């Protein structure tokens, strides 16, 4: 059994109980982490509170140096980190390396730079000086789908801002967080600045959120759990940042480059086996080009070879758990019951062992169907036709409770941006514009509150003080 990282040391959990970590490709148990107890939360929050004065008083550039050293170590050990992520969450090794390891190392490095570059105390408004000060002790609660990235999107800016942190990583794929705690230990982050308690959400997650000495809760996960976290945090009027679910749309206008639009949409929908909050899981196409688009999507999906994350030819790894696989299978059945047409994929098990689902494309999906409204979190793309003009496409795109991401494919960039502006969503790619890890990321509507990444992400962890002179 692993230990928790509390006050600068690895310590056994007070609970004595553990959670098995399962490799979703082999279904074998590969590790065991503590199912933390309330006493562990107490110890972690006390350590974070005690470390706050010294860390918030450390020069921002010096805080940045420690973060830069940690980012360097992640890069040096990228093979080891990518193997951990491929093993406990099932991302193909190439994805685990590029998207799940090197990108988050870049995010941490960006906060090392920002700590030094950001103006924490230089702003003036008339006769007032404006100071940006750390919020305090931050509880960070993260999901399993990008198990290092989601952690660093919180811990990077929190530490850069001068906050101290208690992290509760997902119980489903916690091993990258354990590796990260080891790295922070190695680079000499002072004791108590970063603490980690593993365990279940309804027990220690809630104990952490409700703890009176926690000043801010930064949560990434499902909308269901986010709602609960926000309600608990409201009792203490704590600052809350929520990164929640999505059901994002890729809107393909009639004069777009259809082949590119469909290929990139499928790639986005199936990245990480569809277990991406910002996945473009709905493809909205004008009726005139719809059949062609569905055909292109089916051909693209056929190239997503399902297999072991460590096989070179694999483009689609397993889903993270049996529960997640079963959930996705239920949605595929539901789609068929609702009358959507299964073009490719389906509920058959592609491999005997492992929690795999075939890459799946549905056509004939209509607005309002369950598979059009709910986040499936698997490799399932819903193709939705529209017959009238742009207004109808925009209405369908905006017609879910979510608003996290999306795409617009248009004949010109200008037209694409005009439609992007009409989408009630936090980030939009126009004609394939690439993900930018320094641009603000977050949701409208029930996809969340607040923004992560870059300067916007840093400012989530800062209070604003005005001093009148
Ligand atoms: P989840 O909500 O089940 O769990 C997320 C985290 O919250 C875990 O650490 C879990 O233990 C904890 N938790 C659960 N219930 C809790 C409670 N009552 N109190 C406190 N903590 C609690 O989500 P998941 O299945 O791990 O992740 C998938 C979800 O995360 C999807 O909905 C996905 O869209 C979302 N997500 C969003 C973003 C984003 O940036 N918007 C990024 C990644 C994932």
Coordinates of C-alpha atoms and ligand atoms in Angstrom, one line a residue:
X1 CA 0.0 0.0 0.0
X2 CA 1.2 3.5 -0.9
X3 CA 1.5 6.3 1.7
X4 CA -0.1 9.8 1.6
X5 CA 2.1 12.9 1.1
X6 CA 1.5 15.1 4.2
X7 CA 3.6 17.9 5.4
X8 CA 6.6 17.1 3.3
X9 CA 6.7 13.4 4.1
X10 CA 5.2 10.1 3.0
X11 CA 2.9 8.9 5.8
X12 CA 0.5 6.0 6.2
X13 CA -3.2 6.8 6.1
X14 CA -5.1 6.8 9.5
X15 CA -7.7 4.6 7.8
X16 CA -5.5 1.6 7.1
X17 CA -7.9 0.9 4.1
X18 CA -6.9 0.9 0.5
X19 CA -8.2 1.2 -3.1
X20 CA -7.0 -1.1 -5.8
X21 CA -5.7 0.5 -8.9
X22 CA -6.7 -1.5 -12.0
X23 CA -5.0 -1.5 -15.4
X24 CA -8.0 -1.2 -17.7
X25 CA -6.3 -3.0 -20.6
X26 CA -5.5 -6.2 -18.6
X27 CA -8.1 -5.9 -15.8
X28 CA -5.3 -6.7 -13.4
X29 CA -4.7 -4.8 -10.1
X30 CA -1.4 -3.0 -10.5
X31 CA -1.2 -0.9 -7.3
X32 CA -3.0 0.0 -4.1
X33 CA -3.5 3.5 -2.7
X34 CA -4.9 4.6 0.7
X35 CA -8.6 5.3 1.1
X36 CA -7.9 8.3 3.2
X37 CA -9.7 9.2 6.4
X38 CA -11.0 12.4 7.9
X39 CA -8.0 12.5 10.2
X40 CA -5.7 12.6 7.1
X41 CA -7.7 15.5 5.8
X42 CA -7.2 17.3 9.1
X43 CA -3.4 16.7 9.0
X44 CA -3.2 17.8 5.4
X45 CA -5.2 21.0 5.9
X46 CA -3.2 21.8 9.1
X47 CA 0.1 21.4 7.2
X48 CA -1.1 23.6 4.3
X49 CA -2.4 26.3 6.7
X50 CA 0.9 26.3 8.7
X51 CA 3.0 26.5 5.5
X52 CA 0.9 29.4 4.0
X53 CA 2.6 32.5 5.6
X54 CA 6.1 31.5 4.5
X55 CA 5.1 30.3 1.0
X56 CA 2.9 33.4 0.3
X57 CA 5.8 35.5 1.6
X58 CA 8.3 33.9 -0.8
X59 CA 9.2 36.1 -3.7
X60 CA 7.1 35.0 -6.7
X61 CA 10.2 34.5 -8.9
X62 CA 11.5 32.1 -6.2
X63 CA 8.2 30.2 -6.2
X64 CA 8.6 30.0 -10.0
X65 CA 12.0 28.5 -9.7
X66 CA 10.7 25.5 -7.7
X67 CA 7.9 25.0 -10.3
X68 CA 10.4 25.2 -13.1
X69 CA 12.5 22.5 -11.5
X70 CA 9.5 20.3 -11.1
X71 CA 8.5 20.8 -14.8
X72 CA 12.0 19.9 -15.9
X73 CA 11.9 16.7 -13.8
X74 CA 8.5 15.7 -15.4
X75 CA 10.1 16.2 -18.8
X76 CA 13.2 14.2 -17.9
X77 CA 11.1 11.4 -16.6
X78 CA 8.4 11.7 -19.3
X79 CA 8.8 8.0 -20.4
X80 CA 8.1 6.9 -16.8
X81 CA 5.2 9.3 -16.4
X82 CA 3.6 8.3 -19.7
X83 CA 3.9 4.6 -18.8
X84 CA 2.2 5.3 -15.5
X85 CA -0.7 7.0 -17.2
X86 CA -1.0 4.4 -20.0
X87 CA -1.1 1.8 -17.3
X88 CA -3.6 3.2 -14.9
X89 CA -6.0 5.1 -17.2
X90 CA -5.4 3.3 -20.5
X91 CA -4.4 6.2 -22.9
X92 CA -2.3 4.9 -25.8
X93 CA 1.4 5.5 -25.0
X94 CA 1.7 8.2 -27.7
X95 CA -1.2 10.1 -26.2
X96 CA 0.0 9.5 -22.7
X97 CA 3.3 11.0 -23.6
X98 CA 2.3 14.0 -25.8
X99 CA -1.0 15.1 -24.4
X100 CA -1.0 13.6 -20.9
X101 CA 2.6 14.3 -19.9
X102 CA 4.5 16.8 -22.1
X103 CA 1.5 19.2 -22.4
X104 CA 1.0 19.4 -18.6
X105 CA 4.7 19.8 -18.0
X106 CA 4.4 22.8 -20.4
X107 CA 1.5 24.1 -18.3
X108 CA 3.6 23.9 -15.1
X109 CA 6.5 25.6 -16.9
X110 CA 4.1 28.4 -18.0
X111 CA 3.2 29.0 -14.4
X112 CA 6.9 29.0 -13.4
X113 CA 7.3 31.9 -15.9
X114 CA 4.1 33.7 -14.9
X115 CA 5.1 33.6 -11.2
X116 CA 8.1 35.7 -12.2
X117 CA 6.4 37.9 -14.8
X118 CA 3.0 38.6 -13.3
X119 CA 2.5 42.1 -11.7
X120 CA 1.2 41.2 -8.2
X121 CA 1.5 44.8 -6.8
X122 CA 2.1 47.4 -9.5
X123 CA -1.4 48.4 -10.5
X124 CA -2.8 51.8 -9.5
X125 CA -6.4 53.1 -9.8
X126 CA -6.5 56.8 -9.0
X127 CA -5.4 57.2 -5.4
X128 CA -5.4 53.4 -4.8
X129 CA -2.7 50.8 -5.1
X130 CA -4.0 47.4 -6.1
X131 CA -2.4 44.2 -4.6
X132 CA -3.1 40.6 -5.7
X133 CA -2.7 38.3 -2.8
X134 CA -3.0 34.5 -2.6
X135 CA -6.5 33.2 -1.7
X136 CA -5.0 30.9 1.0
X137 CA -5.4 27.1 1.4
X138 CA -6.7 25.5 -1.8
X139 CA -8.5 22.1 -2.0
X140 CA -7.9 20.7 -5.4
X141 CA -10.1 17.8 -6.5
X142 CA -9.4 16.1 -9.8
X143 CA -10.8 13.4 -12.2
X144 CA -9.1 10.5 -13.8
X145 CA -9.3 11.3 -17.5
X146 CA -6.2 13.6 -17.7
X147 CA -4.7 12.6 -14.3
X148 CA -1.6 14.8 -14.5
X149 CA -2.9 17.7 -16.6
X150 CA -6.0 18.3 -14.4
X151 CA -3.8 18.4 -11.3
X152 CA -1.3 20.8 -12.8
X153 CA -4.0 23.1 -14.1
X154 CA -4.8 23.7 -10.5
X155 CA -1.6 23.1 -8.5
X156 CA 0.6 25.2 -11.0
X157 CA -1.4 28.4 -10.7
X158 CA -2.2 27.9 -7.0
X159 CA 1.5 27.5 -6.0
X160 CA 2.6 30.3 -8.4
X161 CA 0.0 32.6 -6.7
X162 CA 1.4 31.8 -3.3
X163 CA -1.4 29.5 -2.1
X164 CA -0.8 26.1 -0.4
X165 CA -2.6 23.0 -1.6
X166 CA -4.3 19.8 -0.5
X167 CA -4.8 17.6 -3.6
X168 CA -7.4 14.8 -3.7
X169 CA -6.7 13.0 -7.0
X170 CA -9.3 10.7 -8.5
X171 CA -9.5 7.3 -6.9
X172 CA -9.7 5.7 -10.3
X173 CA -6.3 6.7 -11.8
X174 CA -4.3 8.2 -9.0
X175 CA -0.7 7.1 -9.8
X176 CA 0.4 10.1 -11.8
X177 CA -0.5 12.3 -8.8
X178 CA 1.7 10.1 -6.6
X179 CA 4.6 10.5 -9.1
X180 CA 4.0 14.2 -9.1
X181 CA 4.1 14.4 -5.2
X182 CA 7.5 12.5 -5.4
X183 CA 8.8 15.1 -7.9
X184 CA 7.7 18.1 -5.7
X185 CA 9.4 16.4 -2.8
X186 CA 12.6 15.9 -4.8
X187 CA 12.8 19.5 -6.0
X188 CA 12.6 20.8 -2.4
X189 CA 9.1 22.3 -2.3
X190 CA 8.8 23.3 1.4
X191 CA 6.9 21.0 3.7
X192 CA 3.2 21.6 3.8
X193 CA 3.0 23.6 0.6
X194 CA 1.7 20.7 -1.3
X195 CA -0.1 17.8 0.3
X196 CA -2.0 14.8 -1.2
X197 CA -4.7 12.7 0.3
X198 CA -6.1 9.9 -1.9
X199 CA -9.5 8.4 -1.4
X200 CA -13.2 8.6 -2.3
X201 CA -15.1 11.8 -3.2
X202 CA -18.2 11.5 -0.9
X203 CA -16.0 10.9 2.1
X204 CA -12.7 12.7 2.1
X205 CA -13.6 14.9 -0.9
X206 CA -16.5 16.3 1.0
X207 CA -14.5 16.6 4.3
X208 CA -12.0 18.7 2.4
X209 CA -14.5 20.9 0.8
X210 CA -16.3 21.5 4.1
X211 CA -13.2 22.1 6.1
X212 CA -13.2 25.6 7.7
X213 CA -9.5 26.1 7.1
X214 CA -9.9 25.6 3.3
X215 CA -10.3 29.0 1.6
X216 CA -10.9 27.8 -1.9
X217 CA -12.1 24.7 -3.7
X218 CA -11.0 24.0 -7.3
X219 CA -12.9 21.1 -8.7
X220 CA -12.8 19.2 -12.0
X221 CA -15.2 16.4 -12.6
X222 CA -18.8 15.7 -13.4
X223 CA -21.5 18.3 -13.2
X224 CA -23.3 16.1 -10.7
X225 CA -20.4 16.1 -8.2
X226 CA -19.6 19.8 -9.0
X227 CA -23.1 20.8 -7.9
X228 CA -22.6 19.0 -4.6
X229 CA -19.1 20.6 -4.1
X230 CA -20.5 24.1 -4.8
X231 CA -23.4 23.6 -2.3
X232 CA -21.0 22.4 0.4
X233 CA -18.5 25.2 -0.3
X234 CA -21.4 27.8 -0.1
X235 CA -21.8 27.1 3.6
X236 CA -18.4 28.7 4.2
X237 CA -18.8 31.2 1.4
X238 CA -15.6 29.8 -0.2
X239 CA -14.3 30.7 -3.5
X240 CA -15.1 27.9 -6.0
X241 CA -13.8 27.1 -9.4
X242 CA -15.6 24.3 -11.3
X243 CA -14.5 22.6 -14.5
X244 CA -17.4 20.2 -15.3
X245 CA -18.8 18.2 -18.2
X246 CA -19.5 19.0 -21.8
X247 CA -21.4 18.0 -24.9
X248 CA -19.6 20.1 -27.4
X249 CA -20.5 20.6 -31.0
X250 CA -18.5 20.7 -34.2
X251 CA -20.6 22.9 -36.5
X252 CA -19.8 22.3 -40.2
X253 CA -21.2 25.0 -42.5
X254 CA -22.0 24.2 -46.2
X255 CA -18.9 25.8 -47.7
X256 CA -16.4 24.3 -45.3
X257 CA -13.6 21.9 -46.3
X258 CA -15.7 18.8 -45.4
X259 CA -12.9 16.2 -45.5
X260 CA -10.7 18.1 -43.1
X261 CA -13.6 19.1 -40.9
X262 CA -14.9 15.5 -40.5
X263 CA -11.4 14.0 -40.0
X264 CA -10.5 16.5 -37.3
X265 CA -13.9 16.2 -35.6
X266 CA -13.6 12.4 -35.4
X267 CA -10.0 12.8 -34.0
X268 CA -11.2 15.2 -31.4
X269 CA -14.2 13.1 -30.4
X270 CA -12.1 9.9 -30.1
X271 CA -9.1 11.4 -28.4
X272 CA -8.4 9.5 -25.1
X273 CA -11.2 7.1 -26.1
X274 CA -13.7 9.9 -26.0
X275 CA -12.9 10.6 -22.3
X276 CA -12.2 14.3 -22.8
X277 CA -14.5 16.9 -21.2
X278 CA -14.1 19.2 -24.3
X279 CA -14.6 16.4 -26.8
X280 CA -16.6 17.5 -29.9
X281 CA -19.1 14.6 -29.5
X282 CA -21.8 16.1 -31.7
X283 CA -21.1 16.8 -35.4
X284 CA -23.7 19.2 -36.8
X285 CA -23.8 19.2 -40.7
X286 CA -26.0 20.8 -43.3
X287 CA -28.4 18.3 -44.9
X288 CA -26.9 18.8 -48.3
X289 CA -23.6 17.5 -47.2
X290 CA -24.8 15.2 -44.4
X291 CA -24.6 11.8 -46.1
X292 CA -21.1 12.5 -47.4
X293 CA -20.0 13.7 -43.9
X294 CA -21.4 10.5 -42.3
X295 CA -19.6 8.4 -44.8
X296 CA -16.3 10.2 -44.2
X297 CA -16.8 9.8 -40.4
X298 CA -17.4 6.1 -40.7
X299 CA -14.2 5.8 -42.8
X300 CA -12.2 7.9 -40.3
X301 CA -13.6 5.8 -37.4
X302 CA -12.4 2.6 -39.1
X303 CA -8.8 3.8 -38.7
X304 CA -9.1 4.0 -34.9
X305 CA -7.5 0.6 -34.1
X306 CA -8.5 -0.6 -30.7
X307 CA -5.8 -2.2 -28.7
X308 CA -3.3 -2.3 -25.9
X309 CA -2.0 1.1 -24.9
X310 CA 1.5 -0.1 -25.4
X311 CA 1.0 -1.5 -28.9
X312 CA 2.4 0.9 -31.5
X313 CA -0.6 0.6 -33.8
X314 CA -3.2 1.4 -31.1
X315 CA -5.2 4.6 -31.6
X316 CA -8.0 3.7 -29.1
X317 CA -7.2 2.4 -25.7
X318 CA -9.7 0.9 -23.2
X319 CA -12.1 3.0 -21.2
X320 CA -10.8 3.6 -17.7
X321 CA -13.0 1.1 -15.9
X322 CA -15.7 -1.6 -16.2
X323 CA -18.2 0.9 -14.9
X324 CA -17.3 3.5 -17.5
X325 CA -17.4 0.8 -20.3
X326 CA -20.9 -0.3 -19.1
X327 CA -22.1 3.3 -19.0
X328 CA -21.0 3.9 -22.6
X329 CA -22.6 0.6 -23.7
X330 CA -25.9 1.7 -22.1
X331 CA -25.8 4.9 -24.1
X332 CA -25.1 3.0 -27.3
X333 CA -28.1 0.8 -26.6
X334 CA -30.2 3.9 -25.7
X335 CA -29.2 5.6 -29.0
X336 CA -30.5 2.6 -31.0
X337 CA -33.7 2.5 -29.0
X338 CA -34.3 6.2 -29.7
X339 CA -34.1 5.5 -33.4
X340 CA -30.6 6.8 -34.2
X341 CA -28.8 4.8 -36.9
X342 CA -25.6 3.0 -35.9
X343 CA -23.2 3.5 -38.8
X344 CA -20.2 1.9 -37.3
X345 CA -19.1 0.4 -33.9
X346 CA -21.6 -0.7 -31.3
X347 CA -21.8 -2.7 -28.1
X348 CA -19.8 -5.8 -29.1
X349 CA -16.6 -6.3 -27.2
X350 CA -13.7 -5.7 -29.6
X351 CA -11.2 -7.6 -27.4
X352 CA -11.8 -10.4 -24.9
X353 CA -9.9 -8.7 -22.1
X354 CA -9.9 -5.1 -21.1
X355 CA -12.7 -2.4 -20.9
X356 CA -12.8 -1.6 -24.7
X357 CA -15.6 -0.1 -26.8
X358 CA -15.5 0.1 -30.6
X359 CA -15.3 3.5 -32.2
X360 CA -18.9 4.3 -32.7
X361 CA -20.7 6.7 -35.1
X362 CA -24.5 7.4 -35.0
X363 CA -26.3 9.1 -37.8
X364 CA -29.9 10.4 -37.8
X365 CA -29.5 11.9 -34.4
X366 CA -32.1 14.4 -33.5
X367 CA -31.9 17.3 -31.1
X368 CA -33.3 16.2 -27.7
X369 CA -32.4 12.6 -27.9
X370 CA -30.5 11.4 -24.8
X371 CA -27.4 10.6 -26.8
X372 CA -27.5 14.2 -28.1
X373 CA -28.0 15.8 -24.7
X374 CA -25.9 13.8 -22.2
X375 CA -22.2 13.5 -21.9
X376 CA -21.3 9.9 -22.8
X377 CA -17.6 10.0 -22.2
X378 CA -16.7 7.3 -24.6
X379 CA -15.7 7.0 -28.3
X380 CA -19.2 7.8 -29.6
X381 CA -19.9 10.5 -32.2
X382 CA -23.5 11.8 -32.9
X383 CA -24.0 13.2 -36.4
X384 CA -26.9 15.6 -36.5
X385 CA -28.3 17.2 -39.7
X386 CA -29.7 20.7 -40.0
X387 CA -31.8 21.8 -42.9
X388 CA -32.4 25.5 -42.6
X389 CA -29.7 28.1 -42.1
X390 CA -26.9 28.9 -39.7
X391 CA -29.5 29.9 -37.0
X392 CA -30.7 26.4 -36.7
X393 CA -27.1 25.0 -36.5
X394 CA -26.3 27.5 -33.7
X395 CA -29.5 26.6 -31.9
X396 CA -28.7 22.9 -32.0
X397 CA -25.1 23.6 -30.8
X398 CA -26.4 25.7 -27.9
X399 CA -29.3 23.3 -27.1
X400 CA -27.8 21.4 -24.2
X401 CA -27.2 22.3 -20.6
X402 CA -23.4 22.4 -21.3
X403 CA -21.1 25.0 -22.9
X404 CA -17.5 23.9 -22.6
X405 CA -16.0 23.8 -26.1
X406 CA -16.8 23.5 -29.8
X407 CA -15.7 24.0 -33.4
X408 CA -16.9 25.9 -36.4
X409 CA -15.9 24.9 -39.9
X410 CA -16.6 27.7 -42.5
X411 CA -15.5 28.9 -45.9
X412 CA -13.7 31.9 -44.4
X413 CA -12.2 32.6 -41.0
X414 CA -14.4 35.7 -40.7
X415 CA -17.5 33.7 -41.1
X416 CA -16.2 31.1 -38.7
X417 CA -15.5 33.7 -36.0
X418 CA -18.9 35.2 -36.5
X419 CA -20.6 31.8 -35.8
X420 CA -18.1 31.1 -32.9
X421 CA -19.3 34.3 -31.2
X422 CA -22.8 32.9 -31.2
X423 CA -21.9 29.7 -29.4
X424 CA -22.5 29.8 -25.7
X425 CA -19.3 28.0 -24.9
X426 CA -15.9 28.7 -23.4
X427 CA -13.6 27.9 -26.2
X428 CA -14.1 27.4 -30.0
X429 CA -11.8 26.2 -32.7
X430 CA -12.3 27.8 -36.1
X431 CA -11.2 25.8 -39.1
X432 CA -9.1 23.5 -37.0
X433 CA -7.4 26.2 -34.8
X434 CA -5.2 24.2 -32.3
X435 CA -5.7 23.9 -28.5
X436 CA -3.8 26.7 -26.8
X437 CA -2.6 25.8 -23.3
X438 CA -2.1 29.4 -22.4
X439 CA -5.5 30.6 -23.4
X440 CA -8.4 30.5 -20.9
X441 CA -10.2 27.2 -20.6
X442 CA -13.5 26.7 -18.9
X443 CA -17.3 26.5 -19.3
X444 CA -20.4 28.5 -19.8
X445 CA -23.7 27.2 -18.3
X446 CA -23.4 23.9 -16.4
X447 CA -19.9 23.3 -17.7
X448 CA -18.5 25.3 -14.9
X449 CA -17.4 28.4 -13.2
X450 CA -14.1 30.2 -13.7
X451 CA -11.2 29.6 -16.1
X452 CA -8.0 27.6 -16.0
X453 CA -4.7 28.1 -17.8
X454 CA -2.6 31.1 -18.5
X455 CA -3.1 34.4 -16.7
X456 CA -6.8 33.8 -16.3
X457 CA -6.0 30.6 -14.5
X458 CA -3.6 32.3 -12.2
X459 CA -6.0 35.1 -11.2
X460 CA -8.5 32.5 -10.0
X461 CA -6.2 31.9 -7.0
X462 CA -5.7 35.6 -6.2
X463 CA -7.7 38.0 -4.0
X464 CA -7.7 41.7 -4.9
X465 CA -6.9 44.3 -2.3
X466 CA -7.2 48.1 -2.9
X467 CA -5.2 50.4 -0.6
X468 CA -6.2 54.0 -0.7
X469 CA -3.4 56.5 -0.4
Ligands
LIG1 P1 -16.4 12.6 -10.8 O1 -17.2 13.8 -10.6 O2 -17.0 11.3 -10.5 O3 -15.1 12.7 -9.9 C1 -14.2 13.8 -10.0 C2 -13.5 14.0 -8.7 O4 -14.4 14.4 -7.7 C3 -12.9 12.7 -8.1 O5 -11.7 13.0 -7.4 C4 -13.9 12.2 -7.1 O6 -13.4 11.4 -6.1 C5 -14.4 13.6 -6.6 N1 -15.8 13.5 -6.0 C6 -16.8 12.8 -6.4 N2 -17.9 13.1 -5.7 C7 -17.5 14.0 -4.8 C8 -18.2 14.8 -3.8 N3 -19.5 14.5 -3.4 N4 -17.5 15.7 -3.1 C9 -16.2 15.9 -3.3 N5 -15.5 15.3 -4.3 C10 -16.2 14.4 -5.0 O7 -15.8 12.7 -12.3 P2 -14.9 11.7 -13.0 O8 -15.7 10.5 -13.5 O9 -13.6 11.4 -12.3 O10 -14.4 12.5 -14.3 C11 -15.2 12.6 -15.5 C12 -16.0 13.9 -15.5 O11 -15.1 15.0 -15.3 C13 -16.7 14.2 -16.8 O12 -18.0 14.7 -16.5 C14 -15.8 15.2 -17.5 O13 -16.5 16.0 -18.4 C15 -15.3 16.0 -16.3 N6 -14.1 16.8 -16.7 C16 -14.2 18.1 -16.9 C17 -13.0 18.8 -17.2 C18 -13.1 20.3 -17.5 O14 -12.0 20.9 -17.5 N7 -14.2 20.9 -17.6 C19 -11.8 18.1 -17.4 C20 -11.8 16.8 -17.2 C21 -13.0 16.1 -16.8

